[in-house]
mmCIF file of N, CA and C in Angstrom:
data_model
loop_
_atom_site.group_PDB
_atom_site.id
_atom_site.type_symbol
_atom_site.label_atom_id
_atom_site.label_comp_id
_atom_site.label_asym_id
_atom_site.label_seq_id
_atom_site.Cartn_x
_atom_site.Cartn_y
_atom_site.Cartn_z
ATOM 1 N N MET Q 50 2.807 -89.040 -29.447
ATOM 2 C CA MET Q 50 1.736 -89.824 -28.888
ATOM 3 C C MET Q 50 2.305 -91.010 -28.105
ATOM 4 N N ALA Q 51 3.284 -91.694 -28.682
ATOM 5 C CA ALA Q 51 3.886 -92.848 -27.997
ATOM 6 C C ALA Q 51 4.506 -92.427 -26.670
ATOM 7 N N ARG Q 52 5.221 -91.310 -26.682
ATOM 8 C CA ARG Q 52 5.835 -90.828 -25.441
ATOM 9 C C ARG Q 52 4.783 -90.463 -24.395
ATOM 10 N N MET Q 53 3.686 -89.878 -24.830
ATOM 11 C CA MET Q 53 2.621 -89.519 -23.893
ATOM 12 C C MET Q 53 2.027 -90.772 -23.244
ATOM 13 N N VAL Q 54 1.790 -91.795 -24.023
ATOM 14 C CA VAL Q 54 1.233 -93.040 -23.481
ATOM 15 C C VAL Q 54 2.227 -93.684 -22.511
ATOM 16 N N GLU Q 55 3.491 -93.728 -22.901
ATOM 17 C CA GLU Q 55 4.511 -94.297 -22.015
ATOM 18 C C GLU Q 55 4.619 -93.505 -20.709
ATOM 19 N N ARG Q 56 4.618 -92.183 -20.811
ATOM 20 C CA ARG Q 56 4.683 -91.333 -19.621
ATOM 21 C C ARG Q 56 3.471 -91.551 -18.721
ATOM 22 N N PHE Q 57 2.294 -91.665 -19.312
ATOM 23 C CA PHE Q 57 1.084 -91.928 -18.536
ATOM 24 C C PHE Q 57 1.233 -93.233 -17.758
ATOM 25 N N GLY Q 58 1.721 -94.270 -18.413
ATOM 26 C CA GLY Q 58 1.923 -95.552 -17.749
ATOM 27 C C GLY Q 58 2.886 -95.455 -16.591
ATOM 28 N N GLN Q 59 3.985 -94.743 -16.780
ATOM 29 C CA GLN Q 59 4.965 -94.580 -15.706
ATOM 30 C C GLN Q 59 4.375 -93.813 -14.530
ATOM 31 N N THR Q 60 3.637 -92.766 -14.839
ATOM 32 C CA THR Q 60 3.030 -91.938 -13.797
ATOM 33 C C THR Q 60 2.002 -92.711 -12.982
ATOM 34 N N HIS Q 61 1.298 -93.631 -13.634
ATOM 35 C CA HIS Q 61 0.226 -94.387 -12.973
ATOM 36 C C HIS Q 61 0.611 -95.825 -12.668
ATOM 37 N N ASP Q 62 1.904 -96.101 -12.661
ATOM 38 C CA ASP Q 62 2.432 -97.427 -12.342
ATOM 39 C C ASP Q 62 1.757 -98.519 -13.180
ATOM 40 N N MET Q 63 1.680 -98.264 -14.486
ATOM 41 C CA MET Q 63 1.094 -99.212 -15.432
ATOM 42 C C MET Q 63 2.139 -99.509 -16.507
ATOM 43 N N LYS Q 64 2.157 -100.727 -16.964
ATOM 44 C CA LYS Q 64 3.126 -101.095 -18.006
ATOM 45 C C LYS Q 64 2.405 -101.244 -19.340
ATOM 46 N N PHE Q 65 2.956 -100.575 -20.344
ATOM 47 C CA PHE Q 65 2.444 -100.666 -21.705
ATOM 48 C C PHE Q 65 3.591 -101.046 -22.627
ATOM 49 N N ARG Q 66 3.284 -101.826 -23.632
ATOM 50 C CA ARG Q 66 4.245 -102.025 -24.715
ATOM 51 C C ARG Q 66 3.758 -101.139 -25.848
ATOM 52 N N VAL Q 67 4.575 -100.194 -26.240
ATOM 53 C CA VAL Q 67 4.207 -99.247 -27.281
ATOM 54 C C VAL Q 67 5.048 -99.547 -28.515
ATOM 55 N N GLU Q 68 4.378 -99.716 -29.640
ATOM 56 C CA GLU Q 68 5.055 -99.912 -30.917
ATOM 57 C C GLU Q 68 4.613 -98.805 -31.859
ATOM 58 N N THR Q 69 5.506 -98.386 -32.729
ATOM 59 C CA THR Q 69 5.157 -97.351 -33.695
ATOM 60 C C THR Q 69 5.384 -97.865 -35.107
ATOM 61 N N ALA Q 70 4.639 -97.290 -36.032
ATOM 62 C CA ALA Q 70 4.763 -97.627 -37.449
ATOM 63 C C ALA Q 70 4.663 -96.331 -38.239
ATOM 64 N N SER Q 71 5.463 -96.213 -39.268
ATOM 65 C CA SER Q 71 5.518 -94.960 -40.025
ATOM 66 C C SER Q 71 4.569 -94.922 -41.223
ATOM 67 N N SER Q 72 3.877 -96.025 -41.476
ATOM 68 C CA SER Q 72 2.954 -96.058 -42.620
ATOM 69 C C SER Q 72 1.907 -97.147 -42.405
ATOM 70 N N GLY Q 73 0.861 -97.095 -43.227
ATOM 71 C CA GLY Q 73 -0.152 -98.139 -43.170
ATOM 72 C C GLY Q 73 0.418 -99.506 -43.495
ATOM 73 N N GLY Q 74 1.321 -99.558 -44.446
ATOM 74 C CA GLY Q 74 1.960 -100.822 -44.804
ATOM 75 C C GLY Q 74 2.784 -101.380 -43.654
ATOM 76 N N ALA Q 75 3.427 -100.496 -42.888
ATOM 77 C CA ALA Q 75 4.211 -100.939 -41.730
ATOM 78 C C ALA Q 75 3.303 -101.516 -40.648
ATOM 79 N N VAL Q 76 2.120 -100.945 -40.485
ATOM 80 C CA VAL Q 76 1.150 -101.502 -39.533
ATOM 81 C C VAL Q 76 0.797 -102.928 -39.945
ATOM 82 N N GLN Q 77 0.510 -103.117 -41.222
ATOM 83 C CA GLN Q 77 0.182 -104.457 -41.715
ATOM 84 C C GLN Q 77 1.322 -105.442 -41.487
ATOM 85 N N ALA Q 78 2.553 -104.997 -41.682
ATOM 86 C CA ALA Q 78 3.708 -105.878 -41.511
ATOM 87 C C ALA Q 78 3.912 -106.272 -40.048
ATOM 88 N N LEU Q 79 3.592 -105.383 -39.114
ATOM 89 C CA LEU Q 79 3.763 -105.658 -37.691
ATOM 90 C C LEU Q 79 2.634 -106.494 -37.098
ATOM 91 N N TRP Q 80 1.461 -106.412 -37.677
ATOM 92 C CA TRP Q 80 0.266 -106.995 -37.085
ATOM 93 C C TRP Q 80 0.371 -108.517 -36.921
ATOM 94 N N ARG Q 81 -0.132 -108.994 -35.798
ATOM 95 C CA ARG Q 81 -0.332 -110.411 -35.512
ATOM 96 C C ARG Q 81 -1.626 -110.524 -34.721
ATOM 97 N N PRO Q 82 -2.361 -111.620 -34.824
ATOM 98 C CA PRO Q 82 -3.613 -111.760 -34.071
ATOM 99 C C PRO Q 82 -3.403 -111.520 -32.571
ATOM 100 N N GLY Q 83 -4.231 -110.655 -32.012
ATOM 101 C CA GLY Q 83 -4.188 -110.367 -30.588
ATOM 102 C C GLY Q 83 -2.992 -109.542 -30.133
ATOM 103 N N ARG Q 84 -2.207 -109.020 -31.049
ATOM 104 C CA ARG Q 84 -0.985 -108.291 -30.697
ATOM 105 C C ARG Q 84 -1.286 -106.974 -29.994
ATOM 106 N N TRP Q 85 -2.325 -106.282 -30.419
ATOM 107 C CA TRP Q 85 -2.624 -104.964 -29.865
ATOM 108 C C TRP Q 85 -4.011 -104.925 -29.240
ATOM 109 N N ASP Q 86 -4.100 -104.242 -28.102
ATOM 110 C CA ASP Q 86 -5.396 -103.967 -27.483
ATOM 111 C C ASP Q 86 -5.980 -102.672 -28.031
ATOM 112 N N ILE Q 87 -5.087 -101.724 -28.320
ATOM 113 C CA ILE Q 87 -5.484 -100.407 -28.830
ATOM 114 C C ILE Q 87 -4.535 -100.007 -29.948
ATOM 115 N N ALA Q 88 -5.091 -99.419 -30.985
ATOM 116 C CA ALA Q 88 -4.266 -98.865 -32.065
ATOM 117 C C ALA Q 88 -4.617 -97.384 -32.223
ATOM 118 N N PHE Q 89 -3.606 -96.537 -32.111
ATOM 119 C CA PHE Q 89 -3.753 -95.116 -32.387
ATOM 120 C C PHE Q 89 -3.376 -94.917 -33.848
ATOM 121 N N LEU Q 90 -4.279 -94.363 -34.628
ATOM 122 C CA LEU Q 90 -4.043 -94.202 -36.063
ATOM 123 C C LEU Q 90 -4.169 -92.742 -36.469
ATOM 124 N N ASP Q 91 -3.261 -92.320 -37.316
ATOM 125 C CA ASP Q 91 -3.370 -90.993 -37.920
ATOM 126 C C ASP Q 91 -4.242 -91.141 -39.162
ATOM 127 N N ILE Q 92 -5.131 -90.229 -39.388
ATOM 128 C CA ILE Q 92 -5.972 -90.270 -40.582
ATOM 129 C C ILE Q 92 -5.106 -90.230 -41.833
ATOM 130 N N TYR Q 93 -4.085 -89.374 -41.818
ATOM 131 C CA TYR Q 93 -3.212 -89.202 -42.979
ATOM 132 C C TYR Q 93 -1.921 -89.991 -42.768
ATOM 133 N N MET Q 94 -1.828 -91.151 -43.425
ATOM 134 C CA MET Q 94 -0.647 -92.005 -43.329
ATOM 135 C C MET Q 94 -0.201 -92.357 -44.742
ATOM 136 N N PRO Q 95 1.110 -92.550 -44.939
ATOM 137 C CA PRO Q 95 1.579 -92.993 -46.259
ATOM 138 C C PRO Q 95 1.074 -94.396 -46.587
ATOM 139 N N GLN Q 96 0.980 -94.702 -47.842
ATOM 140 C CA GLN Q 96 0.558 -95.995 -48.400
ATOM 141 C C GLN Q 96 -0.938 -96.233 -48.213
ATOM 142 N N LEU Q 97 -1.382 -96.406 -46.995
ATOM 143 C CA LEU Q 97 -2.808 -96.589 -46.701
ATOM 144 C C LEU Q 97 -3.217 -95.518 -45.702
ATOM 145 N N SER Q 98 -4.401 -94.964 -45.851
ATOM 146 C CA SER Q 98 -4.870 -93.970 -44.881
ATOM 147 C C SER Q 98 -5.213 -94.672 -43.563
ATOM 148 N N GLY Q 99 -5.317 -93.886 -42.510
ATOM 149 C CA GLY Q 99 -5.721 -94.443 -41.220
ATOM 150 C C GLY Q 99 -7.072 -95.122 -41.282
ATOM 151 N N VAL Q 100 -7.976 -94.596 -42.086
ATOM 152 C CA VAL Q 100 -9.304 -95.203 -42.246
ATOM 153 C C VAL Q 100 -9.174 -96.571 -42.918
ATOM 154 N N GLU Q 101 -8.334 -96.666 -43.937
ATOM 155 C CA GLU Q 101 -8.123 -97.957 -44.612
ATOM 156 C C GLU Q 101 -7.473 -98.970 -43.667
ATOM 157 N N VAL Q 102 -6.515 -98.513 -42.881
ATOM 158 C CA VAL Q 102 -5.872 -99.403 -41.915
ATOM 159 C C VAL Q 102 -6.886 -99.851 -40.861
ATOM 160 N N ALA Q 103 -7.754 -98.945 -40.418
ATOM 161 C CA ALA Q 103 -8.776 -99.293 -39.434
ATOM 162 C C ALA Q 103 -9.696 -100.389 -39.967
ATOM 163 N N ARG Q 104 -10.137 -100.244 -41.191
ATOM 164 C CA ARG Q 104 -10.991 -101.289 -41.791
ATOM 165 C C ARG Q 104 -10.246 -102.625 -41.840
ATOM 166 N N TRP Q 105 -8.991 -102.568 -42.273
ATOM 167 C CA TRP Q 105 -8.163 -103.764 -42.376
ATOM 168 C C TRP Q 105 -7.991 -104.430 -41.006
ATOM 169 N N LEU Q 106 -7.691 -103.608 -39.976
ATOM 170 C CA LEU Q 106 -7.513 -104.150 -38.627
ATOM 171 C C LEU Q 106 -8.802 -104.753 -38.083
ATOM 172 N N LYS Q 107 -9.916 -104.056 -38.255
ATOM 173 C CA LYS Q 107 -11.192 -104.532 -37.715
ATOM 174 C C LYS Q 107 -11.626 -105.851 -38.350
ATOM 175 N N GLU Q 108 -11.293 -106.060 -39.609
ATOM 176 C CA GLU Q 108 -11.604 -107.338 -40.258
ATOM 177 C C GLU Q 108 -10.813 -108.474 -39.619
ATOM 178 N N ARG Q 109 -9.616 -108.178 -39.152
ATOM 179 C CA ARG Q 109 -8.725 -109.212 -38.628
ATOM 180 C C ARG Q 109 -8.759 -109.332 -37.110
ATOM 181 N N ASP Q 110 -9.057 -108.241 -36.416
ATOM 182 C CA ASP Q 110 -9.057 -108.249 -34.951
ATOM 183 C C ASP Q 110 -10.133 -107.302 -34.428
ATOM 184 N N PRO Q 111 -11.383 -107.744 -34.409
ATOM 185 C CA PRO Q 111 -12.483 -106.866 -33.981
ATOM 186 C C PRO Q 111 -12.349 -106.365 -32.545
ATOM 187 N N ALA Q 112 -11.581 -107.048 -31.705
ATOM 188 C CA ALA Q 112 -11.430 -106.636 -30.308
ATOM 189 C C ALA Q 112 -10.464 -105.467 -30.134
ATOM 190 N N CYS Q 113 -9.663 -105.172 -31.144
ATOM 191 C CA CYS Q 113 -8.693 -104.081 -31.053
ATOM 192 C C CYS Q 113 -9.437 -102.743 -31.116
ATOM 193 N N ALA Q 114 -9.267 -101.938 -30.059
ATOM 194 C CA ALA Q 114 -9.885 -100.603 -30.029
ATOM 195 C C ALA Q 114 -9.085 -99.673 -30.940
ATOM 196 N N LEU Q 115 -9.785 -98.770 -31.590
ATOM 197 C CA LEU Q 115 -9.133 -97.822 -32.503
ATOM 198 C C LEU Q 115 -9.352 -96.394 -32.013
ATOM 199 N N ILE Q 116 -8.278 -95.622 -32.034
ATOM 200 C CA ILE Q 116 -8.333 -94.210 -31.684
ATOM 201 C C ILE Q 116 -7.681 -93.442 -32.831
ATOM 202 N N PHE Q 117 -8.413 -92.487 -33.372
ATOM 203 C CA PHE Q 117 -7.891 -91.682 -34.483
ATOM 204 C C PHE Q 117 -7.370 -90.347 -33.974
ATOM 205 N N SER Q 118 -6.275 -89.911 -34.566
ATOM 206 C CA SER Q 118 -5.780 -88.555 -34.335
ATOM 207 C C SER Q 118 -5.256 -88.045 -35.671
ATOM 208 N N THR Q 119 -5.163 -86.754 -35.792
ATOM 209 C CA THR Q 119 -4.639 -86.165 -37.020
ATOM 210 C C THR Q 119 -4.212 -84.729 -36.736
ATOM 211 N N THR Q 120 -3.487 -84.151 -37.669
ATOM 212 C CA THR Q 120 -3.031 -82.770 -37.477
ATOM 213 C C THR Q 120 -4.105 -81.797 -37.878
#
């Protein structure tokens, strides 16, 4: 997913900063107010599910858009 977003930006002359996290806890550790405009979340994540992370993010940054994906 990260590579697809980066490739899209390059193709359309847009710059994105893409960060990845391997678990819900890692998302929490990376988060800072206003850090992300969009968060792509997997429903099935270690530690906290994508749904739990979404609730956590929305409480702290309602402006952050959320996109869910899963296998």
